[in-house]
Structures are given as structure tokens and as C-alpha cells.
mmCIF file of C-alpha atoms in Angstrom:
data_model
loop_
_atom_site.group_PDB
_atom_site.id
_atom_site.type_symbol
_atom_site.label_atom_id
_atom_site.label_comp_id
_atom_site.label_asym_id
_atom_site.label_seq_id
_atom_site.Cartn_x
_atom_site.Cartn_y
_atom_site.Cartn_z
ATOM 1 C CA UNK A 1 -41.754 -24.344 -39.980
ATOM 2 C CA UNK A 2 -40.628 -21.943 -37.251
ATOM 3 C CA UNK A 3 -43.114 -23.392 -34.719
ATOM 4 C CA UNK A 4 -41.803 -26.920 -35.491
ATOM 5 C CA UNK A 5 -38.218 -25.747 -35.107
ATOM 6 C CA UNK A 6 -38.948 -24.076 -31.757
ATOM 7 C CA UNK A 7 -40.872 -27.092 -30.511
ATOM 8 C CA UNK A 8 -37.662 -29.077 -29.993
ATOM 9 C CA UNK A 9 -35.158 -26.764 -28.167
ATOM 10 C CA UNK A 10 -31.787 -28.108 -27.134
ATOM 11 C CA UNK A 11 -31.951 -28.461 -23.330
ATOM 12 C CA UNK A 12 -28.676 -26.656 -22.605
ATOM 13 C CA UNK A 13 -29.965 -25.112 -19.411
ATOM 14 C CA UNK A 14 -31.315 -28.400 -18.154
ATOM 15 C CA UNK A 15 -28.038 -30.203 -18.875
ATOM 16 C CA UNK A 16 -26.116 -27.507 -17.037
ATOM 17 C CA UNK A 17 -28.398 -27.631 -14.029
ATOM 18 C CA UNK A 18 -28.154 -31.411 -13.805
ATOM 19 C CA UNK A 19 -24.332 -31.210 -14.000
ATOM 20 C CA UNK A 20 -24.204 -28.590 -11.220
ATOM 21 C CA UNK A 21 -26.575 -30.644 -9.036
ATOM 22 C CA UNK A 22 -24.487 -33.782 -9.585
ATOM 23 C CA UNK A 23 -21.288 -32.017 -8.638
ATOM 24 C CA UNK A 24 -22.850 -30.381 -5.577
ATOM 25 C CA UNK A 25 -24.460 -33.613 -4.297
ATOM 26 C CA UNK A 26 -21.328 -35.703 -4.683
ATOM 27 C CA UNK A 27 -18.614 -33.227 -3.888
ATOM 28 C CA UNK A 28 -20.197 -30.744 -1.515
ATOM 29 C CA UNK A 29 -17.714 -31.632 1.254
ATOM 30 C CA UNK A 30 -14.742 -30.753 -1.045
ATOM 31 C CA UNK A 31 -16.260 -27.395 -1.985
ATOM 32 C CA UNK A 32 -16.942 -26.621 1.615
ATOM 33 C CA UNK A 33 -13.325 -27.309 2.590
ATOM 34 C CA UNK A 34 -12.011 -25.260 -0.339
ATOM 35 C CA UNK A 35 -14.424 -22.402 0.361
ATOM 36 C CA UNK A 36 -13.648 -22.269 4.097
ATOM 37 C CA UNK A 37 -9.881 -22.383 3.494
ATOM 38 C CA UNK A 38 -9.930 -19.705 0.834
ATOM 39 C CA UNK A 39 -12.311 -17.503 2.855
ATOM 40 C CA UNK A 40 -9.985 -17.826 5.874
ATOM 41 C CA UNK A 41 -6.939 -16.837 3.748
ATOM 42 C CA UNK A 42 -8.644 -13.781 2.253
ATOM 43 C CA UNK A 43 -9.882 -12.628 5.672
ATOM 44 C CA UNK A 44 -6.471 -13.232 7.263
ATOM 45 C CA UNK A 45 -4.812 -10.879 4.730
ATOM 46 C CA UNK A 46 -7.458 -8.216 5.438
ATOM 47 C CA UNK A 47 -7.224 -8.650 9.261
ATOM 48 C CA UNK A 48 -3.429 -8.466 9.057
ATOM 49 C CA UNK A 49 -3.561 -5.139 7.227
ATOM 50 C CA UNK A 50 -6.271 -3.767 9.523
ATOM 51 C CA UNK A 51 -4.139 -4.690 12.582
ATOM 52 C CA UNK A 52 -1.729 -1.872 11.689
ATOM 53 C CA UNK A 53 -2.767 1.765 12.168
ATOM 54 C CA UNK A 54 -4.053 3.128 8.891
ATOM 55 C CA UNK A 55 -1.473 5.933 8.717
ATOM 56 C CA UNK A 56 1.344 3.396 9.151
ATOM 57 C CA UNK A 57 -0.041 1.434 6.169
ATOM 58 C CA UNK A 58 -0.324 4.617 4.158
ATOM 59 C CA UNK A 59 3.317 5.538 4.850
ATOM 60 C CA UNK A 60 4.467 1.950 4.105
ATOM 61 C CA UNK A 61 2.704 1.842 0.758
ATOM 62 C CA UNK A 62 4.116 5.246 -0.142
ATOM 63 C CA UNK A 63 7.605 3.989 0.694
ATOM 64 C CA UNK A 64 6.918 0.883 -1.435
ATOM 65 C CA UNK A 65 5.876 3.133 -4.316
ATOM 66 C CA UNK A 66 9.113 5.047 -4.045
ATOM 67 C CA UNK A 67 11.158 1.803 -3.873
ATOM 68 C CA UNK A 68 9.526 0.299 -6.906
ATOM 69 C CA UNK A 69 9.367 3.363 -9.145
ATOM 70 C CA UNK A 70 12.023 5.736 -7.622
ATOM 71 C CA UNK A 71 9.600 8.583 -7.899
ATOM 72 C CA UNK A 72 8.795 10.945 -5.045
ATOM 73 C CA UNK A 73 5.784 12.305 -6.981
ATOM 74 C CA UNK A 74 4.304 8.801 -7.271
ATOM 75 C CA UNK A 75 4.980 8.085 -3.557
ATOM 76 C CA UNK A 76 3.251 11.349 -2.606
ATOM 77 C CA UNK A 77 0.328 10.674 -4.897
ATOM 78 C CA UNK A 78 -0.115 7.168 -3.459
ATOM 79 C CA UNK A 79 -0.190 8.507 0.100
ATOM 80 C CA UNK A 80 -2.556 11.266 -0.802
ATOM 81 C CA UNK A 81 -4.858 8.829 -2.520
ATOM 82 C CA UNK A 82 -4.901 6.469 0.448
ATOM 83 C CA UNK A 83 -5.387 9.434 2.863
ATOM 84 C CA UNK A 84 -8.380 10.489 0.694
ATOM 85 C CA UNK A 85 -9.916 7.023 1.116
ATOM 86 C CA UNK A 86 -9.210 7.072 4.820
ATOM 87 C CA UNK A 87 -10.862 10.510 5.097
ATOM 88 C CA UNK A 88 -14.014 9.315 3.382
ATOM 89 C CA UNK A 89 -14.326 6.444 5.901
ATOM 90 C CA UNK A 90 -13.840 3.552 3.454
ATOM 91 C CA UNK A 91 -10.550 2.221 4.794
ATOM 92 C CA UNK A 92 -11.821 -1.130 5.990
ATOM 93 C CA UNK A 93 -13.823 -1.685 2.821
ATOM 94 C CA UNK A 94 -10.746 -0.791 0.759
ATOM 95 C CA UNK A 95 -8.606 -3.321 2.583
ATOM 96 C CA UNK A 96 -11.274 -6.006 1.960
ATOM 97 C CA UNK A 97 -11.336 -5.116 -1.754
ATOM 98 C CA UNK A 98 -7.566 -5.188 -1.914
ATOM 99 C CA UNK A 99 -7.473 -8.680 -0.389
ATOM 100 C CA UNK A 100 -9.950 -9.992 -2.918
ATOM 101 C CA UNK A 101 -8.208 -8.336 -5.852
ATOM 102 C CA UNK A 102 -4.801 -9.533 -4.687
ATOM 103 C CA UNK A 103 -5.912 -13.108 -4.439
ATOM 104 C CA UNK A 104 -7.697 -12.972 -7.802
ATOM 105 C CA UNK A 105 -4.675 -11.466 -9.496
ATOM 106 C CA UNK A 106 -2.338 -14.038 -7.898
ATOM 107 C CA UNK A 107 -4.487 -16.911 -9.150
ATOM 108 C CA UNK A 108 -4.902 -15.368 -12.617
ATOM 109 C CA UNK A 109 -1.174 -14.717 -13.109
ATOM 110 C CA UNK A 110 -0.105 -18.058 -11.576
ATOM 111 C CA UNK A 111 -2.372 -19.935 -13.999
ATOM 112 C CA UNK A 112 -2.495 -17.518 -16.974
ATOM 113 C CA UNK A 113 1.256 -17.068 -17.578
ATOM 114 C CA UNK A 114 2.134 -20.834 -17.768
ATOM 115 C CA UNK A 115 -0.922 -21.456 -19.946
ATOM 116 C CA UNK A 116 0.067 -18.543 -22.252
ATOM 117 C CA UNK A 117 3.590 -19.903 -22.547
ATOM 118 C CA UNK A 118 2.346 -23.412 -23.342
ATOM 119 C CA UNK A 119 -0.120 -22.010 -25.917
ATOM 120 C CA UNK A 120 2.674 -20.010 -27.594
ATOM 121 C CA UNK A 121 4.764 -23.200 -28.019
ATOM 122 C CA UNK A 122 1.815 -25.309 -29.142
ATOM 123 C CA UNK A 123 -0.349 -23.591 -31.776
ATOM 124 C CA UNK A 124 -2.988 -26.300 -31.533
ATOM 125 C CA UNK A 125 -3.432 -25.517 -27.845
ATOM 126 C CA UNK A 126 -4.102 -21.824 -28.511
ATOM 127 C CA UNK A 127 -6.563 -22.670 -31.255
ATOM 128 C CA UNK A 128 -8.429 -24.849 -28.742
ATOM 129 C CA UNK A 129 -8.278 -22.108 -26.089
ATOM 130 C CA UNK A 130 -9.496 -19.238 -28.228
ATOM 131 C CA UNK A 131 -13.200 -20.080 -28.164
ATOM 132 C CA UNK A 132 -12.994 -20.866 -24.451
ATOM 133 C CA UNK A 133 -11.335 -17.470 -23.749
ATOM 134 C CA UNK A 134 -13.840 -15.690 -25.926
ATOM 135 C CA UNK A 135 -16.662 -17.363 -23.989
ATOM 136 C CA UNK A 136 -15.173 -16.367 -20.642
ATOM 137 C CA UNK A 137 -14.837 -12.759 -21.687
ATOM 138 C CA UNK A 138 -18.235 -12.344 -23.339
ATOM 139 C CA UNK A 139 -20.577 -14.238 -20.996
ATOM 140 C CA UNK A 140 -22.139 -11.747 -18.555
ATOM 141 C CA UNK A 141 -20.594 -12.238 -15.070
ATOM 142 C CA UNK A 142 -23.995 -12.687 -13.531
ATOM 143 C CA UNK A 143 -24.353 -15.976 -15.475
ATOM 144 C CA UNK A 144 -21.467 -17.708 -13.791
ATOM 145 C CA UNK A 145 -22.229 -16.117 -10.423
ATOM 146 C CA UNK A 146 -25.208 -18.518 -10.211
ATOM 147 C CA UNK A 147 -23.290 -21.823 -10.262
ATOM 148 C CA UNK A 148 -20.482 -20.483 -8.072
ATOM 149 C CA UNK A 149 -23.072 -19.278 -5.595
ATOM 150 C CA UNK A 150 -24.704 -22.735 -5.526
ATOM 151 C CA UNK A 151 -21.398 -24.516 -5.042
ATOM 152 C CA UNK A 152 -19.735 -22.117 -2.555
ATOM 153 C CA UNK A 153 -22.689 -20.281 -0.896
ATOM 154 C CA UNK A 154 -22.559 -16.604 0.134
ATOM 155 C CA UNK A 155 -19.221 -15.023 0.884
ATOM 156 C CA UNK A 156 -16.058 -13.768 -0.814
ATOM 157 C CA UNK A 157 -15.284 -17.092 -2.535
ATOM 158 C CA UNK A 158 -18.000 -16.995 -5.202
ATOM 159 C CA UNK A 159 -16.940 -13.435 -5.987
ATOM 160 C CA UNK A 160 -13.301 -14.535 -6.235
ATOM 161 C CA UNK A 161 -14.050 -17.478 -8.514
ATOM 162 C CA UNK A 162 -16.199 -15.336 -10.771
ATOM 163 C CA UNK A 163 -13.482 -12.619 -10.848
ATOM 164 C CA UNK A 164 -10.830 -15.210 -11.823
ATOM 165 C CA UNK A 165 -13.040 -16.518 -14.670
ATOM 166 C CA UNK A 166 -13.618 -12.996 -15.919
ATOM 167 C CA UNK A 167 -9.987 -11.787 -15.660
ATOM 168 C CA UNK A 168 -7.821 -14.768 -16.474
ATOM 169 C CA UNK A 169 -8.124 -14.477 -20.301
ATOM 170 C CA UNK A 170 -6.090 -11.206 -20.232
ATOM 171 C CA UNK A 171 -2.843 -12.728 -18.848
ATOM 172 C CA UNK A 172 -3.239 -15.792 -21.063
ATOM 173 C CA UNK A 173 -3.664 -13.803 -24.273
ATOM 174 C CA UNK A 174 -0.956 -11.201 -23.492
ATOM 175 C CA UNK A 175 1.584 -13.823 -22.432
ATOM 176 C CA UNK A 176 0.829 -15.758 -25.644
ATOM 177 C CA UNK A 177 1.290 -12.589 -27.647
ATOM 178 C CA UNK A 178 4.598 -11.724 -25.925
ATOM 179 C CA UNK A 179 6.169 -15.195 -26.215
ATOM 180 C CA UNK A 180 5.021 -15.802 -29.819
ATOM 181 C CA UNK A 181 6.287 -12.365 -30.996
ATOM 182 C CA UNK A 182 9.924 -13.049 -29.893
ATOM 183 C CA UNK A 183 12.156 -12.430 -32.930
ATOM 184 C CA UNK A 184 12.852 -15.645 -34.757
ATOM 185 C CA UNK A 185 16.398 -14.581 -35.819
ATOM 186 C CA UNK A 186 17.292 -13.996 -32.186
ATOM 187 C CA UNK A 187 15.947 -17.319 -31.087
ATOM 188 C CA UNK A 188 17.797 -19.071 -33.892
ATOM 189 C CA UNK A 189 21.000 -17.316 -33.004
ATOM 190 C CA UNK A 190 20.699 -18.335 -29.320
ATOM 191 C CA UNK A 191 19.810 -21.898 -30.319
ATOM 192 C CA UNK A 192 22.893 -22.073 -32.584
ATOM 193 C CA UNK A 193 25.091 -21.515 -29.509
ATOM 194 C CA UNK A 194 23.614 -24.666 -27.936
ATOM 195 C CA UNK A 195 20.808 -23.229 -25.866
ATOM 196 C CA UNK A 196 18.034 -25.681 -25.062
ATOM 197 C CA UNK A 197 14.277 -24.947 -24.918
ATOM 198 C CA UNK A 198 14.426 -24.008 -21.277
ATOM 199 C CA UNK A 199 17.352 -21.599 -21.717
ATOM 200 C CA UNK A 200 15.665 -20.122 -24.782
ATOM 201 C CA UNK A 201 12.549 -19.502 -22.689
ATOM 202 C CA UNK A 202 14.278 -17.875 -19.718
ATOM 203 C CA UNK A 203 16.931 -15.892 -21.636
ATOM 204 C CA UNK A 204 15.076 -14.779 -24.771
ATOM 205 C CA UNK A 205 11.325 -15.301 -24.781
ATOM 206 C CA UNK A 206 10.442 -14.271 -21.220
ATOM 207 C CA UNK A 207 12.583 -11.068 -21.220
ATOM 208 C CA UNK A 208 11.026 -10.116 -24.567
ATOM 209 C CA UNK A 209 7.528 -10.931 -23.351
ATOM 210 C CA UNK A 210 7.904 -9.199 -19.968
ATOM 211 C CA UNK A 211 6.241 -5.903 -21.074
ATOM 212 C CA UNK A 212 3.248 -7.855 -22.385
ATOM 213 C CA UNK A 213 3.129 -9.983 -19.194
ATOM 214 C CA UNK A 214 3.172 -6.854 -17.003
ATOM 215 C CA UNK A 215 0.411 -5.388 -19.139
ATOM 216 C CA UNK A 216 -1.555 -8.569 -18.498
ATOM 217 C CA UNK A 217 -0.956 -8.114 -14.806
ATOM 218 C CA UNK A 218 -2.319 -4.597 -14.761
ATOM 219 C CA UNK A 219 -5.240 -5.562 -16.994
ATOM 220 C CA UNK A 220 -6.035 -8.393 -14.559
ATOM 221 C CA UNK A 221 -6.066 -5.917 -11.662
ATOM 222 C CA UNK A 222 -8.374 -3.541 -13.562
ATOM 223 C CA UNK A 223 -10.747 -6.341 -14.549
ATOM 224 C CA UNK A 224 -10.741 -7.645 -10.968
ATOM 225 C CA UNK A 225 -11.684 -4.186 -9.680
ATOM 226 C CA UNK A 226 -14.462 -3.953 -12.271
ATOM 227 C CA UNK A 227 -15.993 -7.037 -10.619
ATOM 228 C CA UNK A 228 -16.043 -5.526 -7.119
ATOM 229 C CA UNK A 229 -19.660 -4.378 -7.283
ATOM 230 C CA UNK A 230 -20.872 -7.592 -8.864
ATOM 231 C CA UNK A 231 -19.047 -9.672 -6.304
ATOM 232 C CA UNK A 232 -20.687 -7.660 -3.504
ATOM 233 C CA UNK A 233 -24.059 -9.000 -4.636
ATOM 234 C CA UNK A 234 -23.008 -12.468 -3.394
ATOM 235 C CA UNK A 235 -21.572 -11.321 -0.065
ATOM 236 C CA UNK A 236 -17.985 -10.475 -1.038
ATOM 237 C CA UNK A 237 -18.060 -7.171 0.919
ATOM 238 C CA UNK A 238 -15.440 -4.484 0.251
ATOM 239 C CA UNK A 239 -16.053 -1.319 -1.688
ATOM 240 C CA UNK A 240 -18.808 -2.937 -3.736
ATOM 241 C CA UNK A 241 -21.056 -3.223 -0.704
ATOM 242 C CA UNK A 242 -21.550 0.553 -0.195
ATOM 243 C CA UNK A 243 -22.113 0.966 -3.887
ATOM 244 C CA UNK A 244 -24.914 -1.613 -3.834
ATOM 245 C CA UNK A 245 -26.362 -0.059 -0.686
ATOM 246 C CA UNK A 246 -26.259 3.416 -2.293
ATOM 247 C CA UNK A 247 -28.018 1.971 -5.371
ATOM 248 C CA UNK A 248 -30.760 0.394 -3.278
ATOM 249 C CA UNK A 249 -31.343 3.637 -1.324
ATOM 250 C CA UNK A 250 -30.705 5.996 -4.249
ATOM 251 C CA UNK A 251 -27.944 7.671 -2.171
ATOM 252 C CA UNK A 252 -25.979 9.585 -4.801
ATOM 253 C CA UNK A 253 -23.361 10.955 -2.378
ATOM 254 C CA UNK A 254 -22.435 7.579 -0.900
ATOM 255 C CA UNK A 255 -22.318 6.007 -4.373
ATOM 256 C CA UNK A 256 -19.993 8.677 -5.683
ATOM 257 C CA UNK A 257 -17.704 8.386 -2.658
ATOM 258 C CA UNK A 258 -17.456 4.617 -2.830
ATOM 259 C CA UNK A 259 -16.925 4.790 -6.667
ATOM 260 C CA UNK A 260 -14.143 7.311 -6.260
ATOM 261 C CA UNK A 261 -12.490 5.052 -3.712
ATOM 262 C CA UNK A 262 -12.543 2.232 -6.223
ATOM 263 C CA UNK A 263 -10.980 4.535 -8.848
ATOM 264 C CA UNK A 264 -8.245 5.756 -6.487
ATOM 265 C CA UNK A 265 -7.365 2.159 -5.523
ATOM 266 C CA UNK A 266 -7.227 1.144 -9.183
ATOM 267 C CA UNK A 267 -4.882 4.037 -10.028
ATOM 268 C CA UNK A 268 -2.552 3.236 -7.127
ATOM 269 C CA UNK A 269 -2.351 -0.453 -7.967
ATOM 270 C CA UNK A 270 -1.783 0.306 -11.640
ATOM 271 C CA UNK A 271 1.076 2.710 -10.866
ATOM 272 C CA UNK A 272 2.695 0.379 -8.370
ATOM 273 C CA UNK A 273 2.647 -2.609 -10.718
ATOM 274 C CA UNK A 274 3.923 -0.680 -13.757
ATOM 275 C CA UNK A 275 7.518 -1.401 -14.773
ATOM 276 C CA UNK A 276 9.932 1.345 -13.876
ATOM 277 C CA UNK A 277 10.819 3.530 -16.874
ATOM 278 C CA UNK A 278 7.706 2.659 -18.912
ATOM 279 C CA UNK A 279 6.316 5.812 -20.575
ATOM 280 C CA UNK A 280 2.986 7.223 -19.518
ATOM 281 C CA UNK A 281 0.083 6.675 -21.963
ATOM 282 C CA UNK A 282 0.033 9.428 -24.582
ATOM 283 C CA UNK A 283 3.699 10.261 -24.287
#
């Protein structure tokens, strides 16, 4: 019975390969234009940051940290962290990683927040999205690196697309949670004064959901940074490249240094994007 059952497998892999081949053969020109444009934009951000002297960028990011959080301790910590990365010699790789993470986060938030709002207002939509989001979060990233590599070739774009697929469920789920958990009595009270759906969204639901949305933003940044090493395998560069090189040469010191640079960058971005006045974890 088992041999008979295994003799007729469902050709899922074959169907997927045929679909990717069909898309590539018929729309390769569109993927090339999209890939070249996106790669140019990512590199332009990195080149723009590298044009300034590193110490100027360190001071500017420290000033930004103080402006956003009104904390001299945070500003000093940000500058010390960036100075540490600069001292290790990973400044250019860090800028490349920041460009990739910034674009991935921008795409995830720009798409994820509206989708989460729509899903919160339409329960059937969220029920349809749930299995798709589960699939995106549980499939190993190497699986969808293969079709993106075929469609976009080597470079930062396959890494960016794979990062977006891996990270976008976080803002969708957290935006849905924040919008759907807005107190019903409050919404009814505002509606009784004549507020329409749009006013209800902007004056009640979004302010109530903002902590969850900001959590989705920081989660998106952390998930994007967790893809740095994987994206480097398809030519994305950045801090993942020295990690991969250290792995291939069993260079423990270089691997630890590059890994610490990723951790420092993650902490800096997390602190800068946190809402002012939010308590620290554990307090």
C-alpha cells in the first residue's frame, strides 16, 4: 500500500519550476529593469552615506538619537557603538547592510500596515491571509532564495526580496492586532458624534494601534538583520559577507567581529526606532 501511494507523488516541485520558467522567459525584461533600478537605489543610499566622513556620520546619528529620544545616554551609546564598528574596520559593510535593511523595512511597513488595517476591518481577509503568513514565516529562507536568484540574478535585490518575504508578516500581524483591539465602547462613542470610518481610523484606531505598529517596525528591522548572512550568499554584500568568508576559512576572530557589528547595528536601530517614553524590557 505504501509503495503504491508513493508511486504517484504530487509534482509540486515540477509545477513550481515550470511557473518560474514561464515567468522568467516571458517577463525577464521587466525583472531586469526592476532589479537594476532597485540595485541602483540601494547603492545610491550607501554611496551617499559613504561620501561623508565616518566621524561626521557618527556625530549626526548621535544627534539624531538625542533628538528622537531626548537622552544623552542613548546618544553617547549610539556614537560609541558606531565608533566601535569603525574601529573594527567594518564601516563600509555596515553602511551596505543599513541600506539593505532600510529598504526592506520601508517596503515591509509600506505594504504591511495597510494590509493589516484592511485585515482588521475585514475578518474574512485575515482568515485568508493567516495560512499565507504562516507559510512565509515557516518556510526556510533558502527555499525562496532560489526563485528570486533565478529571476533577479546575483546582487542585493534577491536578498532584499527574500528579506521582505521573511519580515513582512510581523507588521501585518501586529497592525491587525493593534487595530482590532481598539476598545469598542470608544469607537461607538466617537461614531455617535458623527465620525465616519476614515475619522474613526485616524483618530481612534491608529493612535491606539501605534505601540503595536512601532513594535512591528522594530521586529521588521530585527528580522531583516537576521537575513543579512543569508542574503550575502546571493551577493548582497554588507556585514554578511565577512561572516560567510570567516565561515569558509574557519576564521573565528573575523566571524566574531562581524557578528558583533551586526549586533551593535541592531541595538542602535532598535533604540532609535523605539517610541520616546516606552519602558525598557523588564521594567
